[in-house]
XYZ file of C-alpha atoms in Angstrom:
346
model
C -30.401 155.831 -30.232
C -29.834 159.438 -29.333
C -30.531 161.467 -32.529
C -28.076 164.382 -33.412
C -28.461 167.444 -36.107
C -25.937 169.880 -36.873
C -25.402 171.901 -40.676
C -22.928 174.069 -41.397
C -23.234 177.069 -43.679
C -21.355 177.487 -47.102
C -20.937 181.147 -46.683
C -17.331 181.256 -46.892
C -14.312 178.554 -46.648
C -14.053 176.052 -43.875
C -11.738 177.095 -41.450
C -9.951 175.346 -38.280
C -12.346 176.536 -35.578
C -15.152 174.503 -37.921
C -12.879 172.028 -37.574
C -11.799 171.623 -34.059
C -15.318 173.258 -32.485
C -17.363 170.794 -34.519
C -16.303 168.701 -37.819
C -13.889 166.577 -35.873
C -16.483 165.985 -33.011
C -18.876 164.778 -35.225
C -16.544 162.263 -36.989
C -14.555 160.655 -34.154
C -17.684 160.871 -31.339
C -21.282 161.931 -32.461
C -21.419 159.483 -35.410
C -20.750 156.612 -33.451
C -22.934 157.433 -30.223
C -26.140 158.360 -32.160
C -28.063 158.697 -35.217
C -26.286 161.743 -36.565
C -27.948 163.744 -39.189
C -25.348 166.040 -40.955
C -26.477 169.375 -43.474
C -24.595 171.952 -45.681
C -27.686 174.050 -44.978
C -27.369 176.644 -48.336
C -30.391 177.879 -47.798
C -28.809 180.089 -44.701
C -26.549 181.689 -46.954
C -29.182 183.239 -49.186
C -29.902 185.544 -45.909
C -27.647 188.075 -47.359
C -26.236 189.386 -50.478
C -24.418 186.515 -52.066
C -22.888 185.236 -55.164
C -25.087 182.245 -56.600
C -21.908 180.618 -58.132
C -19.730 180.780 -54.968
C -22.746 179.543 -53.196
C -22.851 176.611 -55.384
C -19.274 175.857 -54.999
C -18.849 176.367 -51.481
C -21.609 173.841 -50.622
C -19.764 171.444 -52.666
C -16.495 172.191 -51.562
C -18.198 171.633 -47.586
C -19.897 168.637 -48.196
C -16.669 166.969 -49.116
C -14.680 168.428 -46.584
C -16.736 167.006 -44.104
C -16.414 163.673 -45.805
C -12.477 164.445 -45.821
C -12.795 164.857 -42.308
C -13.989 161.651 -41.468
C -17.999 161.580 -42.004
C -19.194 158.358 -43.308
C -21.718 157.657 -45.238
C -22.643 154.374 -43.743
C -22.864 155.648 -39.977
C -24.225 158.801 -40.564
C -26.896 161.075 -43.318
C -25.172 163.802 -44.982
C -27.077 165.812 -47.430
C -27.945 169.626 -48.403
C -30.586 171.240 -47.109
C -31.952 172.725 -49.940
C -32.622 169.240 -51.171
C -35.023 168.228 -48.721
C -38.316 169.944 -48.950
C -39.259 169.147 -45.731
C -37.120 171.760 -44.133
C -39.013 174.714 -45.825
C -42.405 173.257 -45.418
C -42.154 172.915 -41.822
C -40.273 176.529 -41.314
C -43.451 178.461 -42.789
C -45.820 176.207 -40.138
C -43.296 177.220 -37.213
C -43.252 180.764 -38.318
C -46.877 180.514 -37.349
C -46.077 179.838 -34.250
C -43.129 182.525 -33.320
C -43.100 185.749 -32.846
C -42.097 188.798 -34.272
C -40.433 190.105 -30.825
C -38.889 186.661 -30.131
C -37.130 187.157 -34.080
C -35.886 190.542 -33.647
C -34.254 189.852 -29.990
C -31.977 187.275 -31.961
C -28.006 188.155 -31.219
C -27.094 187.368 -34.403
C -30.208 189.551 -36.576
C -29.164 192.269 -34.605
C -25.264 192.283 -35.421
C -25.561 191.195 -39.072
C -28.383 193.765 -39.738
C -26.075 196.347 -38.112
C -23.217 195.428 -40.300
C -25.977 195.634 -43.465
C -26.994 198.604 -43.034
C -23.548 200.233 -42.215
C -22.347 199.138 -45.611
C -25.513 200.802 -47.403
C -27.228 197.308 -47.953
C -31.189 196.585 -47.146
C -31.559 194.100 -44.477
C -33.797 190.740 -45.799
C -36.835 189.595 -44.304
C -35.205 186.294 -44.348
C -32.288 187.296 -42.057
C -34.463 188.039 -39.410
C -36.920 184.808 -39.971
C -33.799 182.392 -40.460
C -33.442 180.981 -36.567
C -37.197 179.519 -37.658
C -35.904 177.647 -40.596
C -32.707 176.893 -38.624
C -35.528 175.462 -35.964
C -37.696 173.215 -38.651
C -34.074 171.852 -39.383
C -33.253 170.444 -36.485
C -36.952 169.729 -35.544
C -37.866 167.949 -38.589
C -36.062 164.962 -37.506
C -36.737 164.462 -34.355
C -33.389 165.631 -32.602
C -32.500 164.986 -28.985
C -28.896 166.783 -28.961
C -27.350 169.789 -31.086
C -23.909 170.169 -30.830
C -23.059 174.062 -31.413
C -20.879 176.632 -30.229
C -21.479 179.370 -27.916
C -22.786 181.381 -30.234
C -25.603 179.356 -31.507
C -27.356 178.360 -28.236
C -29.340 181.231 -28.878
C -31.260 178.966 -31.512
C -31.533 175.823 -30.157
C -33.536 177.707 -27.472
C -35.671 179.064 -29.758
C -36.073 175.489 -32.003
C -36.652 174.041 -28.235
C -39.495 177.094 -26.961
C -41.135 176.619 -30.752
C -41.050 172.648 -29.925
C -42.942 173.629 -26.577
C -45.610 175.942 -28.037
C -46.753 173.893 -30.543
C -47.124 170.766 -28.477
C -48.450 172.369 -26.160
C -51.079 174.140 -29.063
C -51.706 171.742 -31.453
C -50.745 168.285 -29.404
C -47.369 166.604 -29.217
C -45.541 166.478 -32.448
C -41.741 167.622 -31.558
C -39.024 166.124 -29.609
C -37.706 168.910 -27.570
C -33.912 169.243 -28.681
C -30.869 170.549 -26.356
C -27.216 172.474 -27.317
C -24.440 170.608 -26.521
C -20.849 172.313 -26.489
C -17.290 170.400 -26.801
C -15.320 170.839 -23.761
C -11.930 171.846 -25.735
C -11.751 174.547 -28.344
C -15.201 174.582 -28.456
C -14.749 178.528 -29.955
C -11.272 178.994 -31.689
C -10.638 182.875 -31.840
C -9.061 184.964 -34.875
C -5.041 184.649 -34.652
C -4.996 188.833 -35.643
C -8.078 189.755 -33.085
C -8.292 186.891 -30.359
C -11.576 188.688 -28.993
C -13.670 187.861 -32.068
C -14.421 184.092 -33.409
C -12.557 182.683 -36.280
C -15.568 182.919 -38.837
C -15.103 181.847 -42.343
C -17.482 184.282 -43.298
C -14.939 187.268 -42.101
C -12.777 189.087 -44.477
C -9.685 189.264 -42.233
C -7.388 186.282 -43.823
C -4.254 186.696 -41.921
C -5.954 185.911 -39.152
C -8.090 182.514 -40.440
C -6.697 179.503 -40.795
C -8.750 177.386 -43.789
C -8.496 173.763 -43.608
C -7.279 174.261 -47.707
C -4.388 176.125 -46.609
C -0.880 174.823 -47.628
C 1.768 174.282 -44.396
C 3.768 177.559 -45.445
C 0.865 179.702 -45.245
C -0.441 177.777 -41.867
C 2.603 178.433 -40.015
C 2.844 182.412 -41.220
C -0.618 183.091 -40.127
C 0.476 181.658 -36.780
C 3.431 182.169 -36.416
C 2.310 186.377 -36.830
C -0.922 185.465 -34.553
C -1.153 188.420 -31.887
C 0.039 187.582 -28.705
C 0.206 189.813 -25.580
C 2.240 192.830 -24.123
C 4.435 190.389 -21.598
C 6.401 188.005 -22.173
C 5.481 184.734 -20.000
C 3.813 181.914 -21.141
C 0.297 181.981 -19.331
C -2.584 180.628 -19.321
C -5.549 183.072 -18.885
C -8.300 183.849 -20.974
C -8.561 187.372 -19.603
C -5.334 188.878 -18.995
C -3.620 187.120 -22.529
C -6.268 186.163 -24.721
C -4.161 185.667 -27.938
C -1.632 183.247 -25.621
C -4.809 181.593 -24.664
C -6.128 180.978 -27.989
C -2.844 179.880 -29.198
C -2.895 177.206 -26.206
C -6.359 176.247 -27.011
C -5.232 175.271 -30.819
C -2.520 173.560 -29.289
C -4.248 171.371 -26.515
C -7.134 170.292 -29.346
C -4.353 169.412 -32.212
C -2.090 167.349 -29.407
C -4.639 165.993 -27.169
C -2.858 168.189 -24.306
C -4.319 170.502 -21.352
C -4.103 174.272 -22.007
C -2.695 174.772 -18.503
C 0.098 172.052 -18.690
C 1.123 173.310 -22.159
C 1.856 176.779 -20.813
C 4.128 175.545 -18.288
C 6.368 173.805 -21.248
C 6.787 176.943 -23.110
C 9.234 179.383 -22.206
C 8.524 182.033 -25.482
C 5.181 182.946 -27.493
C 8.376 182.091 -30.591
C 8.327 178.790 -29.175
C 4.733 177.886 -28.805
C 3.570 179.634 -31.960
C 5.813 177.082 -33.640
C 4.429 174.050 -31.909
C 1.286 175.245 -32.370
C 2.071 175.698 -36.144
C 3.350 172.273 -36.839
C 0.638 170.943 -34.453
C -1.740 172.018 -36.835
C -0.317 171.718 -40.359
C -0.323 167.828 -38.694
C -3.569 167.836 -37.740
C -5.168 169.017 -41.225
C -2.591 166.572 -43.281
C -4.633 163.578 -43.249
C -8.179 165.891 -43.894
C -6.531 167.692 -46.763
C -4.954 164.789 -48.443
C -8.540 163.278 -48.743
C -9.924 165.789 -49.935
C -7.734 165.761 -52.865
C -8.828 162.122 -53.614
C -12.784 163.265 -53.089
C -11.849 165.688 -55.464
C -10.359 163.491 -58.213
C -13.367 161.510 -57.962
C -16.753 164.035 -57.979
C -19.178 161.142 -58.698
C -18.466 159.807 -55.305
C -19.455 163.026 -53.212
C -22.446 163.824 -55.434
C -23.620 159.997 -54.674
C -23.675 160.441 -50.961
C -25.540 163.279 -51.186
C -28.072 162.125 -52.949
C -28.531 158.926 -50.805
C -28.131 160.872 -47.941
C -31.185 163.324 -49.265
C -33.312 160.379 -49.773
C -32.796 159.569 -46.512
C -33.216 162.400 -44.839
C -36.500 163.089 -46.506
C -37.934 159.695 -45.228
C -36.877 160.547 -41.800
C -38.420 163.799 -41.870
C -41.541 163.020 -43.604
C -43.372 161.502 -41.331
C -42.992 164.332 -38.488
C -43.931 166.857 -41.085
C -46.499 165.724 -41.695
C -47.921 165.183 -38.660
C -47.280 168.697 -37.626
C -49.130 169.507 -41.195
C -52.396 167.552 -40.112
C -52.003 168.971 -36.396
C -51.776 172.737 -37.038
C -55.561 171.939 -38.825
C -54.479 171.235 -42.512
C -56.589 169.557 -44.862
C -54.425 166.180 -46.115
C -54.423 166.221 -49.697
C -56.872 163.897 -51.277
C -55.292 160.282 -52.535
C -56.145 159.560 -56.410
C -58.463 157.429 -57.123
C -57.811 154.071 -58.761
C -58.319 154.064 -62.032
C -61.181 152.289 -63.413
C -60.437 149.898 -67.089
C -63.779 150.237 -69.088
C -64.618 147.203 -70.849
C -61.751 144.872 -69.338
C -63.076 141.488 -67.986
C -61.176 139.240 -66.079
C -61.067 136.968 -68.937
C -59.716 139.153 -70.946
């Protein structure tokens, strides 16, 4: 079977674009089609200055979200990062095979560092070295597909040119992985500032919708979304971006075409409200499981730690062959003991 790796980062609450661009994908298509590897990768969200309890929580809270939103256990491996060793041991042996111009030409080093050093903050080596570990995640099991978002195709090229070099080096060890990208609200924008992403790691709320929100606060953060300057009920990305986006949430809640939507809607008053209850509807069924993951904590912390054990057989074996490829001595196998003065006999 095609395998399939994706993570998502605890870094801040879960929000609908995580949703629509990629949790729901995962549960209603990618689990069944493949061997699907799933991982809150924590380790990520040490790049920056961070909170160690909120880090802790977050994971948790992600892991069973993703469960809430339809993940199972039995058709896929869902674990944290952190709790596979494999991922870090095969990062340090890629970073010996990147570059230090191929690191700093990352999109995303370059605007986080920015925004670190504008508030006063030092930028971590591990910021700029993360795409590798992000590489020796999806590498380590030997992933065919990696469903992302715009955004991150920048690093599956990377995980894909490391994959290359060190075949290519040290003989064939790495599947070469590709991005793949959702047709439909693949990117879901921020209701305040439709130009920029909906990120849960942003600090503008009003314009974020979290998957924990209740329905009243849903449908006031949509229903003040920015729209446009006119008036008509359009369907184009340049000219009305916030219409657009609103569309977008609409056509991935209901199953509907962007285009056709527009034509049904006479006011922005009138689509932000079907868009509102579209997605109150859509989150329902996610949130109400969540609350019964939640009653029962035993359950979540079970799959994780089944779905570690798992994922550290899988990846085992091609870390380890990338360990005796790159020229490392194998560590030498105890001996068997010997019993002094134990016959058979006896």
């Amino acid at each position: 079977m095609t395998k399939v790796f994706s993570g998502i980062k605890p870094t801040g609450h879960l929000t609908l674009g995580n949703y629509l661009g990629a949790m729901r994908r995962w549960a209603e298509v990618d689990q069944h089609r493949s061997d699907a590897v799933f991982c809150v990768v924590d380790l990520h969200a040490l790049t920056v200055d961070h909170d160690p309890a909120r880090v802790r929580r977050l994971s948790r809270q992600a892991a069973t979200l993703l469960l809430a939103a339809g993940l199972d256990p039995s058709l896929c491996t869902l674990f944290v990062q952190s709790h596979v060793d494999e991922h870090t041991r095969l990062s340090y042996l890629l970073e010996c095979v990147a570059t230090d111009g191929e690191m700093r030409r990352m999109i995303q080093y370059k605007e986080k560092a920015r925004r670190e050093q504008a508030r006063g903050g030092s930028v971590r080596l591990s910021l700029l070295t993360y795409p590798v570990l992000m590489a020796a995640d999806i590498l380590a099991y030997g992933t065919d597909e990696v469903p992302v978002g715009d955004d991150q195709t920048q690093h599956v090229e990377l995980a894909r040119d490391l994959a290359v070099r060190f075949n290519q080096r040290y003989g064939h060890t790495f599947t070469v992985p590709k991005a793949t990208h959702p047709a439909v609200a693949a990117r879901v924008m921020n209701l305040q500032d439709p130009l920029a992403k909906m990120g849960k790691s942003d600090d503008s709320g009003p314009g974020i919708v979290y998957l924990l929100d209740e329905p009243d606060t849903i449908r006031k953060k949509v229903m003040r979304a920015v729209t446009d300057s006119g008036r008509e009920v359009v369907y184009d990305r340049a000219a009305s971006p916030g219409v657009a986006n609103l569309l977008e949430i609409l056509a991935a809640c209901t199953g509907g075409n962007p285009d056709e939507l527009s034509a049904v809607h006479k006011s922005y008053g009138a689509l932000k409200a079907d868009t509102a209850e579209a997605v109150i509807e859509t989150l329902r069924p996610v949130q109400a499981r969540h609350r019964e993951l939640c009653a029962e904590p035993g359950q979540v912390e079970g799959v994780l730690r089944e779905g570690a054990e798992r994922a550290k057989a899988m990846a085992r074996p091609t870390v380890d062959a990338a360990y005796r490829a790159i020229g490392l001595l194998e560590p030498a196998q105890a001996a068997e003991p010997v019993l002094i003065g134990v016959t058979e006999k006896s």
